[in-house]
Amino acid sequence: MTTDTAPSVPSSTGSDFSRLARRVKDAGLLDRRPGYYVVRLGLLAVCYLGGLAGFIALGDSWWQLLVAVFFAVMFGQVALVSHDIAHRQVFRTRRWSEIGGFVAGNLGVGMSYGWWMDKHTRHHANPNHEELDPDVAPDILVWSDDQARASRGLPSFIGRWQAFLFFPLLTLEGLNLHVSSVRALWNPVVKRRGLEAVLLFTHFAGYLGALFVVLSPGKAVLFLVVHQALWGVYMGSIFAPNHKGMPTLTGDERPDFLRRQVLTSRNVRGNWFVDNALGGLNYQIEHHLFPSMPSPHLRRAQPIVRDYCAELGVPYAETGLFDSYAQALRHLHEVGAPLRERH
């Protein structure tokens, strides 16, 4: 995710990236797509509100578990829209981007827009850098041999069999996003913490209030577990193929901008369903090179970027969806080897 002051195309990224940026810009792929986002946001709002209406109409019924599955998908799609908004793909100005991000992130799914934007900005600046990318910090899982050897406590315990535990652990990702969002309210890095707190707790109160007013306590708890677990798996399944199992960087390792983004990212081949389910993030290489590019343009940018990387001799990783998960899991198992040997 870009910071508020970052330009759409980095200005000091070397001649290789500059030539690619000119080709992409000349193809019109950095132009905004307001019509696309009007339709996408409109359809998402209709589906979200329709789901709420269906939830109320069904009342205290076991059929509500299907509604829980539906809202797991809705929360994932709303989070993807919040991601696009934060990258300035939707609105031109910072003010409207913040408003949209607060509504979609904080109010829509109970995830702090400011916290996630700060975290994702640092990821984009240094993808897969073990000291600088928060997405590969060894909080629970370990992502490299060095992290495995240095790990203690919970990462050391889980890391031994983390490949087998990865998807089960994703069932807790929704809860983790909520908890991290609340904890971020005490972090001075997050701006407008008062507004974020009001919107977050409005979401939590409305969500839990609706569950326990409409459903019996047992059904309400089961709805919450199914919904949050599936949302976590969905979110993890969107982001796991993108960088997991790709090369990691350490210390002063900082290739030029183009290589830093391409070499640490993996694309996932797909059709219209994969494109929509993953929110265009299956074109991760193109997204990292041009974060403000509207998501429907990523598919069109891919052949330009892929051919240019071939000209430069820069490896361009692309695979199928299930193979991307297999590669990530194999990597997790391999880097956990020092922990298995230790025990």
Coordinates of C-alpha atoms in Angstrom, one line a residue:
M1 CA 0.0 0.0 0.0
T2 CA 1.4 3.4 -0.8
T3 CA 1.8 6.1 1.8
D4 CA -0.2 9.4 1.6
T5 CA 2.7 11.2 -0.1
A6 CA 4.0 8.4 -2.4
P7 CA 3.7 9.1 -6.1
S8 CA 1.9 6.6 -8.3
V9 CA 5.2 5.7 -10.1
P10 CA 8.3 5.9 -7.8
S11 CA 10.7 8.6 -9.1
S12 CA 14.0 7.1 -8.1
T13 CA 13.8 3.5 -9.1
G14 CA 16.4 3.2 -11.8
S15 CA 16.3 3.2 -15.6
D16 CA 15.0 -0.4 -15.9
F17 CA 11.8 0.4 -14.1
S18 CA 11.5 3.8 -15.8
R19 CA 11.4 2.2 -19.2
L20 CA 8.8 -0.3 -18.0
A21 CA 6.7 2.5 -16.5
R22 CA 6.7 4.4 -19.8
R23 CA 5.4 1.3 -21.6
V24 CA 2.7 0.8 -19.1
K25 CA 1.7 4.4 -19.0
D26 CA 1.6 4.7 -22.8
A27 CA -0.8 1.7 -22.8
G28 CA -3.2 3.7 -20.6
L29 CA -3.0 1.2 -17.8
L30 CA -2.4 3.8 -15.0
D31 CA -5.6 5.7 -16.0
R32 CA -8.4 5.5 -13.4
R33 CA -11.5 3.4 -13.8
P34 CA -14.3 5.2 -12.0
G35 CA -17.0 3.4 -13.8
Y36 CA -15.6 0.0 -12.8
Y37 CA -15.4 1.0 -9.1
V38 CA -18.9 2.5 -9.1
V39 CA -20.3 -0.9 -10.3
R40 CA -18.0 -2.9 -8.0
L41 CA -18.8 -0.9 -4.9
G42 CA -22.5 -0.7 -5.8
L43 CA -22.8 -4.5 -6.2
L44 CA -20.8 -5.1 -3.0
A45 CA -23.1 -2.7 -1.0
V46 CA -26.2 -4.5 -2.4
C47 CA -24.9 -7.9 -1.5
Y48 CA -23.8 -6.8 2.0
L49 CA -27.1 -5.1 2.8
G50 CA -29.0 -8.0 1.2
G51 CA -27.1 -10.4 3.4
L52 CA -28.1 -8.3 6.5
A53 CA -31.8 -8.3 5.3
G54 CA -31.6 -12.1 4.8
F55 CA -30.1 -12.6 8.3
I56 CA -32.9 -10.6 9.9
A57 CA -35.6 -12.4 7.8
L58 CA -34.3 -15.9 8.7
G59 CA -34.4 -15.3 12.4
D60 CA -33.4 -18.0 14.9
S61 CA -32.7 -20.7 12.3
W62 CA -29.9 -23.1 11.6
W63 CA -30.0 -21.9 8.0
Q64 CA -28.1 -18.9 9.4
L65 CA -24.9 -20.9 9.1
L66 CA -25.2 -20.4 5.3
V67 CA -25.4 -16.7 6.0
A68 CA -22.2 -17.0 8.0
V69 CA -20.5 -18.5 5.0
F70 CA -21.9 -15.8 2.8
F71 CA -20.6 -13.0 5.1
A72 CA -17.1 -14.7 5.3
V73 CA -16.9 -14.0 1.5
M74 CA -18.4 -10.5 1.9
F75 CA -15.9 -9.6 4.6
G76 CA -13.1 -10.7 2.3
Q77 CA -14.4 -8.7 -0.6
V78 CA -14.9 -5.6 1.5
A79 CA -11.3 -6.0 2.8
L80 CA -10.1 -6.2 -0.8
V81 CA -12.0 -3.0 -1.7
S82 CA -10.4 -1.3 1.3
H83 CA -7.0 -2.5 0.0
D84 CA -7.7 -0.8 -3.4
I85 CA -9.0 2.3 -1.7
A86 CA -5.8 2.6 0.3
H87 CA -3.7 2.3 -2.8
R88 CA -5.6 5.3 -4.3
Q89 CA -7.0 3.1 -7.0
V90 CA -10.6 4.2 -6.3
F91 CA -10.4 7.9 -5.2
R92 CA -8.0 10.5 -6.4
T93 CA -7.6 12.4 -3.1
R94 CA -6.3 11.4 0.3
R95 CA -9.5 12.7 2.0
W96 CA -11.9 10.5 0.1
S97 CA -9.5 7.6 0.3
E98 CA -9.5 7.9 4.1
I99 CA -13.2 8.2 4.3
G100 CA -13.7 5.1 2.1
G101 CA -11.1 3.2 4.0
F102 CA -12.6 3.9 7.3
V103 CA -16.1 3.0 6.2
A104 CA -15.0 -0.3 4.4
G105 CA -12.3 -1.3 6.9
N106 CA -13.3 -0.1 10.4
L107 CA -17.1 -0.1 10.0
G108 CA -17.5 -2.8 7.4
V109 CA -15.3 -5.6 8.7
G110 CA -13.9 -4.3 12.1
M111 CA -10.3 -3.9 10.8
S112 CA -8.3 -0.7 11.5
Y113 CA -7.7 1.1 8.2
G114 CA -4.8 3.1 9.7
W115 CA -3.1 0.1 11.3
W116 CA -3.4 -2.1 8.2
M117 CA -2.3 0.8 5.9
D118 CA 0.9 1.4 7.9
K119 CA 1.7 -2.3 8.0
H120 CA 1.0 -2.8 4.3
T121 CA 3.0 0.2 3.3
R122 CA 6.1 -1.2 5.0
H123 CA 5.5 -4.5 3.3
H124 CA 5.3 -2.8 -0.2
A125 CA 8.5 -0.9 0.5
N126 CA 10.5 -4.0 1.4
P127 CA 8.7 -7.2 0.4
N128 CA 10.0 -10.4 2.0
H129 CA 12.8 -8.5 3.9
E130 CA 13.2 -10.3 7.2
E131 CA 13.9 -7.2 9.2
L132 CA 11.7 -4.7 7.4
D133 CA 8.6 -6.5 6.1
P134 CA 6.1 -7.1 9.0
D135 CA 4.5 -9.8 6.9
V136 CA 7.5 -12.1 7.4
A137 CA 8.2 -11.3 11.0
P138 CA 8.5 -14.5 13.0
D139 CA 5.6 -13.8 15.3
I140 CA 4.1 -17.4 15.1
L141 CA 5.5 -18.9 11.9
V142 CA 9.1 -18.8 10.7
W143 CA 9.9 -17.9 7.1
S144 CA 13.6 -18.7 6.8
D145 CA 16.3 -21.0 8.1
D146 CA 17.8 -18.1 10.1
Q147 CA 14.5 -17.3 11.7
A148 CA 14.0 -20.9 12.6
R149 CA 17.4 -21.2 14.3
A150 CA 16.9 -18.0 16.3
S151 CA 13.3 -18.8 17.3
R152 CA 12.2 -19.4 20.8
G153 CA 8.9 -19.9 22.5
L154 CA 5.7 -20.3 20.4
P155 CA 7.3 -19.9 17.0
S156 CA 9.9 -22.6 17.9
F157 CA 7.1 -24.9 19.0
I158 CA 4.7 -24.3 16.1
G159 CA 7.5 -24.0 13.5
R160 CA 8.3 -27.7 13.6
W161 CA 5.1 -28.6 11.9
Q162 CA 4.0 -25.2 10.6
A163 CA 3.2 -26.5 7.1
F164 CA 0.6 -28.8 8.5
L165 CA -0.7 -26.1 10.9
F166 CA -0.8 -23.3 8.4
F167 CA -4.4 -23.5 7.2
P168 CA -5.8 -24.5 10.6
L169 CA -4.1 -21.4 12.0
L170 CA -5.7 -19.2 9.4
T171 CA -9.1 -19.9 11.1
L172 CA -7.8 -17.5 13.8
E173 CA -6.7 -14.8 11.3
G174 CA -10.0 -13.0 11.5
L175 CA -9.8 -12.7 15.3
N176 CA -6.1 -11.7 14.9
L177 CA -7.1 -8.8 12.6
H178 CA -9.7 -7.6 15.1
V179 CA -7.3 -7.8 18.1
S180 CA -4.5 -6.2 16.2
S181 CA -6.8 -3.4 15.2
V182 CA -7.9 -2.7 18.8
R183 CA -4.3 -2.8 20.0
A184 CA -3.3 -0.3 17.3
L185 CA -5.5 2.3 18.9
W186 CA -2.7 2.9 21.4
N187 CA -0.1 3.2 18.7
P188 CA 0.8 6.9 17.9
V189 CA 1.7 5.9 14.3
V190 CA -2.0 5.4 13.6
K191 CA -3.7 8.7 12.8
R192 CA -7.3 9.6 13.8
R193 CA -7.3 7.0 16.6
G194 CA -10.5 8.5 18.1
L195 CA -12.4 8.1 14.9
E196 CA -11.0 4.7 14.3
A197 CA -12.0 3.6 17.8
V198 CA -15.6 4.9 17.4
L199 CA -16.0 3.1 14.0
L200 CA -14.4 -0.1 15.2
F201 CA -16.5 -0.4 18.4
T202 CA -19.6 0.5 16.4
H203 CA -18.9 -2.5 14.2
F204 CA -18.3 -4.8 17.1
A205 CA -21.4 -3.6 19.0
G206 CA -23.6 -3.9 15.9
Y207 CA -22.2 -7.3 14.9
L208 CA -22.5 -8.9 18.4
G209 CA -25.8 -7.2 19.1
A210 CA -27.3 -8.5 15.9
L211 CA -26.1 -12.1 16.6
F212 CA -27.4 -12.3 20.2
V213 CA -30.7 -10.4 19.5
V214 CA -31.7 -12.4 16.4
L215 CA -30.2 -15.8 17.4
S216 CA -30.3 -18.0 20.5
P217 CA -27.0 -17.9 22.4
G218 CA -25.8 -21.3 21.0
K219 CA -26.5 -20.4 17.4
A220 CA -25.0 -16.9 17.9
V221 CA -21.7 -18.4 19.1
L222 CA -21.7 -21.0 16.3
F223 CA -22.4 -18.3 13.7
L224 CA -19.5 -16.2 15.1
V225 CA -17.1 -19.1 15.0
V226 CA -18.0 -20.2 11.5
H227 CA -18.0 -16.7 10.1
Q228 CA -14.8 -15.6 11.6
A229 CA -12.9 -18.8 10.9
L230 CA -13.9 -18.9 7.2
W231 CA -13.2 -15.2 6.8
G232 CA -9.7 -15.9 8.2
V233 CA -9.1 -18.8 5.9
Y234 CA -10.3 -16.7 2.9
M235 CA -8.1 -13.8 3.8
G236 CA -5.1 -16.0 4.3
S237 CA -5.8 -17.8 1.0
I238 CA -5.8 -14.5 -0.8
F239 CA -2.4 -13.4 0.5
A240 CA -0.5 -16.6 1.0
P241 CA 0.3 -17.3 -2.7
N242 CA 1.8 -13.9 -3.3
H243 CA 5.2 -14.0 -1.4
K244 CA 5.4 -17.2 0.7
G245 CA 8.1 -19.4 -0.5
M246 CA 9.7 -16.7 -2.6
P247 CA 13.3 -15.4 -1.8
T248 CA 13.7 -13.4 1.4
L249 CA 16.1 -10.6 1.9
T250 CA 18.2 -9.6 5.0
G251 CA 20.4 -6.8 6.2
D252 CA 21.6 -4.5 3.4
E253 CA 20.2 -6.7 0.6
R254 CA 18.2 -4.2 -1.4
P255 CA 18.1 -4.8 -5.1
D256 CA 16.8 -2.0 -7.3
F257 CA 13.0 -1.3 -7.2
L258 CA 12.0 -3.5 -10.1
R259 CA 14.0 -6.5 -9.0
R260 CA 13.1 -6.1 -5.4
Q261 CA 9.4 -6.3 -6.3
V262 CA 9.6 -9.0 -9.0
L263 CA 12.0 -11.4 -7.4
T264 CA 10.0 -11.6 -4.1
S265 CA 6.6 -11.9 -5.7
R266 CA 4.6 -14.7 -7.4
N267 CA 1.8 -14.5 -9.8
V268 CA -1.1 -16.9 -9.9
R269 CA -2.6 -17.9 -13.2
G270 CA -6.4 -17.9 -13.4
N271 CA -9.6 -17.0 -15.0
W272 CA -12.3 -14.4 -14.2
F273 CA -13.3 -16.4 -11.1
V274 CA -9.7 -16.4 -9.7
D275 CA -9.3 -12.7 -10.6
N276 CA -12.4 -11.8 -8.7
A277 CA -11.9 -14.2 -5.8
L278 CA -8.4 -12.9 -5.2
G279 CA -9.3 -9.2 -6.0
G280 CA -6.7 -9.0 -8.7
L281 CA -3.9 -9.8 -6.3
N282 CA -3.1 -12.9 -8.2
Y283 CA -1.2 -10.4 -10.5
Q284 CA 1.0 -9.7 -7.5
I285 CA 4.1 -8.7 -9.5
E286 CA 2.2 -6.1 -11.5
H287 CA 0.5 -4.8 -8.3
H288 CA 3.8 -4.4 -6.5
L289 CA 5.4 -2.6 -9.4
F290 CA 2.3 -0.3 -9.9
P291 CA 0.4 -0.2 -6.6
S292 CA -2.0 2.5 -7.7
M293 CA -2.9 0.7 -11.0
P294 CA -6.7 -0.1 -11.0
S295 CA -7.1 -3.8 -10.4
P296 CA -8.9 -4.5 -13.7
H297 CA -5.8 -3.3 -15.6
L298 CA -3.5 -5.7 -13.9
R299 CA -4.4 -8.5 -16.3
R300 CA -3.6 -6.3 -19.3
A301 CA -0.3 -5.2 -17.7
Q302 CA 0.9 -8.7 -17.2
P303 CA 2.2 -9.5 -20.7
I304 CA 4.0 -6.1 -20.8
V305 CA 5.7 -6.8 -17.5
R306 CA 6.4 -10.4 -18.2
D307 CA 8.0 -9.7 -21.7
Y308 CA 10.0 -6.9 -20.2
C309 CA 11.4 -9.1 -17.5
A310 CA 12.3 -11.6 -20.2
E311 CA 14.2 -8.9 -22.0
L312 CA 16.2 -8.1 -18.8
G313 CA 16.7 -11.7 -17.8
V314 CA 14.8 -11.2 -14.6
P315 CA 13.0 -14.3 -13.3
Y316 CA 9.2 -13.9 -13.4
A317 CA 7.4 -16.4 -11.2
E318 CA 3.9 -17.6 -12.2
T319 CA 2.0 -20.7 -11.3
G320 CA -1.4 -22.1 -10.8
L321 CA -3.4 -21.4 -7.6
F322 CA -3.1 -24.8 -6.0
D323 CA 0.6 -25.1 -6.9
S324 CA 1.2 -21.7 -5.3
Y325 CA -0.2 -23.1 -2.0
A326 CA 1.9 -26.2 -2.5
Q327 CA 5.1 -24.1 -3.0
A328 CA 4.3 -22.0 0.1
L329 CA 3.7 -25.1 2.2
R330 CA 6.8 -26.9 1.0
H331 CA 8.8 -23.8 1.9
L332 CA 7.3 -23.7 5.4
H333 CA 8.1 -27.3 6.0
E334 CA 11.7 -26.9 4.7
V335 CA 12.5 -23.9 6.9
G336 CA 11.1 -25.7 9.9
A337 CA 13.7 -28.5 9.5
P338 CA 16.2 -26.9 12.0
L339 CA 13.4 -26.9 14.6
R340 CA 12.6 -30.6 14.0
E341 CA 16.3 -31.4 14.3
R342 CA 16.6 -29.4 17.6
H343 CA 13.8 -31.5 19.2

